[in-house]
């Protein structure tokens, strides 16, 4: 009798041990347990720690409640300004309702991944290239709103979405490089022109100040000579003032005018007096005949001479 009781106790202990091993579950701190009893959801979600289920009847599914980092594969699309780009991103999400994540969607990770890809393609089509390159914060917020709305029904919340990289065609990269170079060249030219304008204004003010004091120009000339001579070179540059050149030019013109006047006066003095008008041949002949002496008056004419 005692042996039978001992055997029964041992068998009961073994059965209880097997039952405990089959029914005992441990839920980790970052997990929640969802129990399905005969296919139906048990309303109570198992908290972290040790828990028991009914073997064969219950099925426990553990759901990770940590933030999941999921990379989104690069998506190729055409922007609103007709530029082909490849954009990849990363999504940060977590489960907030373990029961909905198990019941409402077959695989919430796969669902979030597909939704992220489609949302990224949609954002690419609605945005311009400049927005993708410089206004990523706004695009990230738009992606987060597009993904968070349907994910709430799955017991998932999207914590953050970040656009990681934007790949451009090589032709577009070269065009952007030329555009940036042209922009910088334009800025350099504008700055140079502004500097020239300011310098010309200062030079005009200096010229006005020097015109009031003629000695200032001579002092400036001496300062220039001292500055050039301080460089220890064998070349000496002596700038001529513009007023000196103008003075020399006026002096040369006056000298030429005086020379021309003197030559004209000399030519007027040496020029002979105009000859008297010649008398007619007949008058001359008659005058000649009248002026002949008596002894030559009887000579024959010239035509009758031998």
mmCIF file of C-alpha atoms in Angstrom:
data_model
loop_
_atom_site.group_PDB
_atom_site.id
_atom_site.type_symbol
_atom_site.label_atom_id
_atom_site.label_comp_id
_atom_site.label_asym_id
_atom_site.label_seq_id
_atom_site.Cartn_x
_atom_site.Cartn_y
_atom_site.Cartn_z
ATOM 1 C CA UNK A 1 0.000 0.000 0.000
ATOM 2 C CA UNK A 2 2.784 2.376 0.856
ATOM 3 C CA UNK A 3 4.614 1.537 -2.323
ATOM 4 C CA UNK A 4 1.512 2.310 -4.367
ATOM 5 C CA UNK A 5 1.142 5.658 -2.639
ATOM 6 C CA UNK A 6 4.785 6.452 -3.257
ATOM 7 C CA UNK A 7 4.452 5.492 -6.915
ATOM 8 C CA UNK A 8 1.336 7.601 -7.310
ATOM 9 C CA UNK A 9 3.037 10.562 -5.652
ATOM 10 C CA UNK A 10 6.062 10.257 -7.876
ATOM 11 C CA UNK A 11 3.844 10.033 -10.943
ATOM 12 C CA UNK A 12 1.847 13.047 -9.801
ATOM 13 C CA UNK A 13 5.022 14.994 -9.170
ATOM 14 C CA UNK A 14 6.352 14.113 -12.599
ATOM 15 C CA UNK A 15 3.060 15.112 -14.187
ATOM 16 C CA UNK A 16 3.075 18.404 -12.305
ATOM 17 C CA UNK A 17 6.661 19.059 -13.327
ATOM 18 C CA UNK A 18 5.884 18.396 -16.968
ATOM 19 C CA UNK A 19 2.802 20.595 -16.717
ATOM 20 C CA UNK A 20 4.774 23.409 -15.177
ATOM 21 C CA UNK A 21 7.436 23.115 -17.817
ATOM 22 C CA UNK A 22 4.794 23.223 -20.550
ATOM 23 C CA UNK A 23 2.756 26.051 -18.988
ATOM 24 C CA UNK A 24 5.515 28.273 -17.631
ATOM 25 C CA UNK A 25 6.567 31.272 -19.735
ATOM 26 C CA UNK A 26 8.897 34.181 -19.112
ATOM 27 C CA UNK A 27 8.148 37.544 -20.724
ATOM 28 C CA UNK A 28 11.128 39.898 -20.919
ATOM 29 C CA UNK A 29 11.045 43.516 -19.845
ATOM 30 C CA UNK A 30 10.904 44.887 -23.390
ATOM 31 C CA UNK A 31 8.209 42.398 -24.477
ATOM 32 C CA UNK A 32 4.476 41.905 -24.037
ATOM 33 C CA UNK A 33 2.659 38.552 -24.236
ATOM 34 C CA UNK A 34 -0.504 38.062 -26.289
ATOM 35 C CA UNK A 35 -2.429 34.876 -25.426
ATOM 36 C CA UNK A 36 -4.701 33.123 -27.925
ATOM 37 C CA UNK A 37 -6.920 30.543 -26.229
ATOM 38 C CA UNK A 38 -8.405 28.132 -28.733
ATOM 39 C CA UNK A 39 -7.860 30.783 -31.382
ATOM 40 C CA UNK A 40 -9.578 33.557 -29.449
ATOM 41 C CA UNK A 41 -7.773 36.545 -28.027
ATOM 42 C CA UNK A 42 -7.527 36.734 -24.279
ATOM 43 C CA UNK A 43 -8.171 40.323 -23.294
ATOM 44 C CA UNK A 44 -5.411 40.394 -20.751
ATOM 45 C CA UNK A 45 -1.953 41.122 -22.182
ATOM 46 C CA UNK A 46 0.777 39.429 -20.176
ATOM 47 C CA UNK A 47 3.187 41.845 -18.564
ATOM 48 C CA UNK A 48 6.938 41.223 -18.208
ATOM 49 C CA UNK A 49 7.926 38.500 -15.787
ATOM 50 C CA UNK A 50 6.848 34.909 -15.080
ATOM 51 C CA UNK A 51 3.436 33.864 -16.400
ATOM 52 C CA UNK A 52 1.442 30.656 -16.886
ATOM 53 C CA UNK A 53 -0.665 29.436 -19.777
ATOM 54 C CA UNK A 54 -2.777 26.366 -20.332
ATOM 55 C CA UNK A 55 -0.750 23.891 -22.369
ATOM 56 C CA UNK A 56 -2.181 22.824 -25.680
ATOM 57 C CA UNK A 57 -5.130 25.184 -25.210
ATOM 58 C CA UNK A 58 -3.268 28.509 -25.065
ATOM 59 C CA UNK A 59 -0.686 29.922 -27.449
ATOM 60 C CA UNK A 60 1.510 32.811 -26.342
ATOM 61 C CA UNK A 61 3.012 35.274 -28.805
ATOM 62 C CA UNK A 62 5.635 37.710 -27.606
ATOM 63 C CA UNK A 63 5.735 41.156 -29.166
ATOM 64 C CA UNK A 64 8.847 43.340 -29.018
ATOM 65 C CA UNK A 65 8.030 46.833 -27.753
ATOM 66 C CA UNK A 66 11.433 48.379 -28.530
ATOM 67 C CA UNK A 67 11.991 51.035 -31.176
ATOM 68 C CA UNK A 68 12.805 49.310 -34.444
ATOM 69 C CA UNK A 69 15.247 50.855 -36.909
ATOM 70 C CA UNK A 70 14.297 49.816 -40.429
ATOM 71 C CA UNK A 71 16.231 50.959 -43.513
ATOM 72 C CA UNK A 72 14.106 51.737 -46.544
ATOM 73 C CA UNK A 73 15.609 50.497 -49.835
ATOM 74 C CA UNK A 74 16.565 53.179 -52.353
ATOM 75 C CA UNK A 75 13.574 54.224 -54.423
ATOM 76 C CA UNK A 76 13.972 55.686 -57.898
ATOM 77 C CA UNK A 77 11.505 58.339 -58.970
ATOM 78 C CA UNK A 78 10.990 61.517 -60.978
ATOM 79 C CA UNK A 79 10.640 64.782 -59.132
ATOM 80 C CA UNK A 80 8.115 67.456 -59.967
ATOM 81 C CA UNK A 81 10.739 69.324 -62.042
ATOM 82 C CA UNK A 82 11.453 66.163 -64.108
ATOM 83 C CA UNK A 83 14.724 65.030 -62.527
ATOM 84 C CA UNK A 84 15.379 61.323 -61.972
ATOM 85 C CA UNK A 85 16.719 60.628 -58.463
ATOM 86 C CA UNK A 86 17.275 57.707 -56.117
ATOM 87 C CA UNK A 87 16.350 58.309 -52.494
ATOM 88 C CA UNK A 88 16.761 56.009 -49.514
ATOM 89 C CA UNK A 89 15.577 56.590 -45.955
ATOM 90 C CA UNK A 90 15.394 55.061 -42.493
ATOM 91 C CA UNK A 91 12.272 54.590 -40.354
ATOM 92 C CA UNK A 92 12.096 54.470 -36.555
ATOM 93 C CA UNK A 93 8.880 52.892 -35.208
ATOM 94 C CA UNK A 94 7.637 50.898 -32.232
ATOM 95 C CA UNK A 95 4.634 48.851 -31.170
ATOM 96 C CA UNK A 96 2.287 50.571 -28.726
ATOM 97 C CA UNK A 97 -0.513 47.965 -28.708
ATOM 98 C CA UNK A 98 0.700 44.387 -28.757
ATOM 99 C CA UNK A 99 -2.786 42.905 -29.338
ATOM 100 C CA UNK A 100 -3.450 45.052 -32.430
ATOM 101 C CA UNK A 101 0.029 44.295 -33.800
ATOM 102 C CA UNK A 102 -0.802 40.551 -33.609
ATOM 103 C CA UNK A 103 -4.461 40.583 -34.617
ATOM 104 C CA UNK A 104 -4.904 43.461 -37.084
ATOM 105 C CA UNK A 105 -1.909 42.851 -39.353
ATOM 106 C CA UNK A 106 -0.202 39.662 -40.437
ATOM 107 C CA UNK A 107 3.372 41.002 -40.228
ATOM 108 C CA UNK A 108 3.650 44.543 -38.986
ATOM 109 C CA UNK A 109 7.348 44.832 -39.908
ATOM 110 C CA UNK A 110 6.695 43.939 -43.535
ATOM 111 C CA UNK A 111 3.659 46.221 -43.608
ATOM 112 C CA UNK A 112 5.647 49.175 -42.283
ATOM 113 C CA UNK A 113 8.445 48.517 -44.778
ATOM 114 C CA UNK A 114 6.094 48.490 -47.772
ATOM 115 C CA UNK A 115 4.256 51.560 -46.554
ATOM 116 C CA UNK A 116 7.580 53.390 -46.145
ATOM 117 C CA UNK A 117 8.592 52.583 -49.723
ATOM 118 C CA UNK A 118 5.314 53.739 -51.239
ATOM 119 C CA UNK A 119 5.275 56.901 -49.128
ATOM 120 C CA UNK A 120 8.844 57.687 -50.163
ATOM 121 C CA UNK A 121 7.930 57.338 -53.844
ATOM 122 C CA UNK A 122 4.951 59.612 -53.322
ATOM 123 C CA UNK A 123 7.088 62.261 -51.632
ATOM 124 C CA UNK A 124 9.620 62.142 -54.472
ATOM 125 C CA UNK A 125 6.891 62.776 -57.052
ATOM 126 C CA UNK A 126 5.455 65.715 -55.110
ATOM 127 C CA UNK A 127 8.753 67.452 -54.357
ATOM 128 C CA UNK A 128 11.287 69.367 -56.384
ATOM 129 C CA UNK A 129 14.996 68.657 -56.508
ATOM 130 C CA UNK A 130 15.905 71.702 -54.420
ATOM 131 C CA UNK A 131 13.520 70.545 -51.670
ATOM 132 C CA UNK A 132 15.100 67.084 -51.607
ATOM 133 C CA UNK A 133 18.556 68.601 -51.249
ATOM 134 C CA UNK A 134 17.975 71.506 -48.893
ATOM 135 C CA UNK A 135 14.547 71.161 -47.255
ATOM 136 C CA UNK A 136 14.742 67.622 -45.907
ATOM 137 C CA UNK A 137 13.257 68.454 -42.512
ATOM 138 C CA UNK A 138 9.913 69.330 -44.068
ATOM 139 C CA UNK A 139 9.963 66.189 -46.216
ATOM 140 C CA UNK A 140 10.755 64.075 -43.160
ATOM 141 C CA UNK A 141 7.721 65.456 -41.373
ATOM 142 C CA UNK A 142 5.551 64.779 -44.416
ATOM 143 C CA UNK A 143 6.778 61.182 -44.576
ATOM 144 C CA UNK A 144 6.104 60.702 -40.884
ATOM 145 C CA UNK A 145 2.516 61.928 -41.222
ATOM 146 C CA UNK A 146 1.869 59.755 -44.283
ATOM 147 C CA UNK A 147 3.100 56.636 -42.490
ATOM 148 C CA UNK A 148 1.712 57.305 -39.026
ATOM 149 C CA UNK A 149 -1.941 57.538 -40.071
ATOM 150 C CA UNK A 150 -2.406 53.904 -41.227
ATOM 151 C CA UNK A 151 0.137 52.522 -38.751
ATOM 152 C CA UNK A 152 -1.996 53.590 -35.777
ATOM 153 C CA UNK A 153 -4.589 50.981 -36.727
ATOM 154 C CA UNK A 154 -1.887 48.296 -36.592
ATOM 155 C CA UNK A 155 -0.867 49.164 -33.057
ATOM 156 C CA UNK A 156 2.336 50.755 -34.387
ATOM 157 C CA UNK A 157 3.475 54.346 -34.132
ATOM 158 C CA UNK A 158 6.119 55.899 -36.344
ATOM 159 C CA UNK A 159 8.614 57.720 -34.159
ATOM 160 C CA UNK A 160 10.739 59.312 -36.861
ATOM 161 C CA UNK A 161 11.564 59.159 -40.578
ATOM 162 C CA UNK A 162 14.833 60.426 -42.038
ATOM 163 C CA UNK A 163 15.873 60.752 -45.677
ATOM 164 C CA UNK A 164 19.375 59.334 -45.702
ATOM 165 C CA UNK A 165 20.783 59.925 -49.177
ATOM 166 C CA UNK A 166 19.783 61.444 -52.516
ATOM 167 C CA UNK A 167 21.613 60.092 -55.567
ATOM 168 C CA UNK A 168 21.682 62.275 -58.687
ATOM 169 C CA UNK A 169 22.684 61.434 -62.276
ATOM 170 C CA UNK A 170 26.195 62.404 -63.315
ATOM 171 C CA UNK A 171 24.917 64.935 -65.858
ATOM 172 C CA UNK A 172 22.876 66.655 -63.162
ATOM 173 C CA UNK A 173 25.888 66.743 -60.840
ATOM 174 C CA UNK A 174 27.997 68.426 -63.526
ATOM 175 C CA UNK A 175 25.217 70.922 -64.259
ATOM 176 C CA UNK A 176 24.882 71.793 -60.586
ATOM 177 C CA UNK A 177 28.652 72.178 -60.306
ATOM 178 C CA UNK A 178 28.680 74.587 -63.271
ATOM 179 C CA UNK A 179 25.777 76.502 -61.771
ATOM 180 C CA UNK A 180 27.530 76.836 -58.424
ATOM 181 C CA UNK A 181 30.736 77.952 -60.150
ATOM 182 C CA UNK A 182 28.859 80.548 -62.200
ATOM 183 C CA UNK A 183 27.112 81.835 -59.077
ATOM 184 C CA UNK A 184 30.394 82.238 -57.224
ATOM 185 C CA UNK A 185 31.968 83.926 -60.256
ATOM 186 C CA UNK A 186 29.046 86.352 -60.392
ATOM 187 C CA UNK A 187 29.445 87.148 -56.698
ATOM 188 C CA UNK A 188 33.171 87.738 -57.170
ATOM 189 C CA UNK A 189 32.551 90.105 -60.071
ATOM 190 C CA UNK A 190 29.894 92.020 -58.157
ATOM 191 C CA UNK A 191 32.194 92.372 -55.157
ATOM 192 C CA UNK A 192 35.052 93.506 -57.411
ATOM 193 C CA UNK A 193 32.823 96.058 -59.143
ATOM 194 C CA UNK A 194 31.585 97.344 -55.792
ATOM 195 C CA UNK A 195 35.171 97.714 -54.624
ATOM 196 C CA UNK A 196 36.065 99.621 -57.794
ATOM 197 C CA UNK A 197 33.069 101.914 -57.268
ATOM 198 C CA UNK A 198 34.043 102.672 -53.698
ATOM 199 C CA UNK A 199 37.663 103.224 -54.706
ATOM 200 C CA UNK A 200 36.623 105.621 -57.492
ATOM 201 C CA UNK A 201 34.501 107.596 -55.047
ATOM 202 C CA UNK A 202 37.398 107.870 -52.607
ATOM 203 C CA UNK A 203 39.750 108.888 -55.434
ATOM 204 C CA UNK A 204 37.277 111.553 -56.538
ATOM 205 C CA UNK A 205 37.162 112.908 -52.995
ATOM 206 C CA UNK A 206 40.955 112.880 -52.847
ATOM 207 C CA UNK A 207 41.185 114.669 -56.199
ATOM 208 C CA UNK A 208 38.730 117.311 -54.985
ATOM 209 C CA UNK A 209 40.799 117.829 -51.834
ATOM 210 C CA UNK A 210 44.042 118.084 -53.825
ATOM 211 C CA UNK A 211 42.532 120.572 -56.269
ATOM 212 C CA UNK A 212 41.950 122.970 -53.381
ATOM 213 C CA UNK A 213 45.612 122.652 -52.295
ATOM 214 C CA UNK A 214 47.983 122.368 -55.302
ATOM 215 C CA UNK A 215 50.902 121.595 -52.999
ATOM 216 C CA UNK A 216 49.195 118.352 -51.942
ATOM 217 C CA UNK A 217 49.779 116.913 -55.419
ATOM 218 C CA UNK A 218 53.507 117.558 -55.134
ATOM 219 C CA UNK A 219 53.596 115.986 -51.672
ATOM 220 C CA UNK A 220 51.757 112.947 -52.988
ATOM 221 C CA UNK A 221 54.305 112.643 -55.784
ATOM 222 C CA UNK A 222 57.153 112.712 -53.279
ATOM 223 C CA UNK A 223 55.430 110.048 -51.151
ATOM 224 C CA UNK A 224 55.099 107.827 -54.222
ATOM 225 C CA UNK A 225 58.780 108.212 -55.016
ATOM 226 C CA UNK A 226 59.715 107.323 -51.421
ATOM 227 C CA UNK A 227 57.458 104.232 -51.511
ATOM 228 C CA UNK A 228 58.989 103.022 -54.770
ATOM 229 C CA UNK A 229 62.557 103.655 -53.608
ATOM 230 C CA UNK A 230 61.982 101.691 -50.363
ATOM 231 C CA UNK A 231 61.655 98.392 -52.272
ATOM 232 C CA UNK A 232 65.430 98.173 -52.872
ATOM 233 C CA UNK A 233 65.213 97.790 -56.619
ATOM 234 C CA UNK A 234 67.130 99.467 -59.429
ATOM 235 C CA UNK A 235 64.064 100.809 -61.205
ATOM 236 C CA UNK A 236 62.767 104.228 -60.294
ATOM 237 C CA UNK A 237 59.355 105.261 -61.520
ATOM 238 C CA UNK A 238 58.589 108.977 -61.674
ATOM 239 C CA UNK A 239 54.936 109.629 -62.455
ATOM 240 C CA UNK A 240 54.140 112.863 -64.267
ATOM 241 C CA UNK A 241 51.145 114.806 -63.040
ATOM 242 C CA UNK A 242 48.378 115.333 -65.525
ATOM 243 C CA UNK A 243 48.550 119.104 -64.953
ATOM 244 C CA UNK A 244 52.204 119.108 -66.018
ATOM 245 C CA UNK A 245 51.360 117.290 -69.242
ATOM 246 C CA UNK A 246 48.540 119.720 -69.943
ATOM 247 C CA UNK A 247 50.886 122.675 -69.254
ATOM 248 C CA UNK A 248 53.453 121.271 -71.673
ATOM 249 C CA UNK A 249 50.757 120.710 -74.259
ATOM 250 C CA UNK A 250 49.485 124.283 -73.940
ATOM 251 C CA UNK A 251 53.065 125.608 -74.100
ATOM 252 C CA UNK A 252 53.725 123.649 -77.276
ATOM 253 C CA UNK A 253 50.549 124.933 -78.898
ATOM 254 C CA UNK A 254 51.410 128.538 -78.004
ATOM 255 C CA UNK A 255 54.953 128.138 -79.395
ATOM 256 C CA UNK A 256 53.586 126.740 -82.655
ATOM 257 C CA UNK A 257 51.128 129.633 -82.913
ATOM 258 C CA UNK A 258 53.905 132.212 -82.345
ATOM 259 C CA UNK A 259 56.176 130.551 -84.922
ATOM 260 C CA UNK A 260 53.408 130.506 -87.507
ATOM 261 C CA UNK A 261 52.665 134.198 -86.867
ATOM 262 C CA UNK A 262 56.365 135.114 -87.211
ATOM 263 C CA UNK A 263 56.715 133.217 -90.474
ATOM 264 C CA UNK A 264 53.588 134.855 -91.843
ATOM 265 C CA UNK A 265 54.922 138.329 -90.939
ATOM 266 C CA UNK A 266 58.329 137.592 -92.519
ATOM 267 C CA UNK A 267 56.731 136.365 -95.716
ATOM 268 C CA UNK A 268 54.649 139.548 -95.912
ATOM 269 C CA UNK A 269 57.766 141.782 -95.671
ATOM 270 C CA UNK A 270 59.863 139.959 -98.310
ATOM 271 C CA UNK A 271 57.059 139.562 -100.894
ATOM 272 C CA UNK A 272 57.689 141.951 -103.984
ATOM 273 C CA UNK A 273 55.269 144.691 -104.927
ATOM 274 C CA UNK A 274 52.804 143.761 -107.611
ATOM 275 C CA UNK A 275 53.880 144.766 -111.182
ATOM 276 C CA UNK A 276 51.994 147.420 -113.045
ATOM 277 C CA UNK A 277 49.694 146.201 -115.762
ATOM 278 C CA UNK A 278 51.353 145.903 -119.151
ATOM 279 C CA UNK A 279 50.259 148.347 -121.795
ATOM 280 C CA UNK A 280 48.984 147.156 -125.082
ATOM 281 C CA UNK A 281 51.446 146.420 -127.878
ATOM 282 C CA UNK A 282 50.105 149.197 -130.016
ATOM 283 C CA UNK A 283 50.460 151.714 -127.245
ATOM 284 C CA UNK A 284 53.955 150.517 -126.570
ATOM 285 C CA UNK A 285 54.851 150.671 -130.181
ATOM 286 C CA UNK A 286 53.425 154.143 -130.533
ATOM 287 C CA UNK A 287 55.148 155.151 -127.333
ATOM 288 C CA UNK A 288 58.389 153.684 -128.593
ATOM 289 C CA UNK A 289 58.080 155.503 -131.895
ATOM 290 C CA UNK A 290 57.413 158.651 -130.099
ATOM 291 C CA UNK A 291 60.371 158.118 -127.830
ATOM 292 C CA UNK A 292 62.910 157.377 -130.675
ATOM 293 C CA UNK A 293 65.579 159.947 -131.374
ATOM 294 C CA UNK A 294 65.480 161.914 -134.644
ATOM 295 C CA UNK A 295 68.395 160.103 -136.199
ATOM 296 C CA UNK A 296 66.656 156.716 -135.807
ATOM 297 C CA UNK A 297 63.262 157.741 -136.892
ATOM 298 C CA UNK A 298 64.093 157.339 -140.616
ATOM 299 C CA UNK A 299 65.104 153.656 -140.325
ATOM 300 C CA UNK A 300 62.904 151.094 -142.160
ATOM 301 C CA UNK A 301 60.651 148.782 -140.241
ATOM 302 C CA UNK A 302 61.887 145.487 -138.889
ATOM 303 C CA UNK A 303 60.020 143.424 -141.498
ATOM 304 C CA UNK A 304 61.862 145.218 -144.364
ATOM 305 C CA UNK A 305 65.341 144.549 -142.996
ATOM 306 C CA UNK A 306 67.425 141.944 -144.883
#
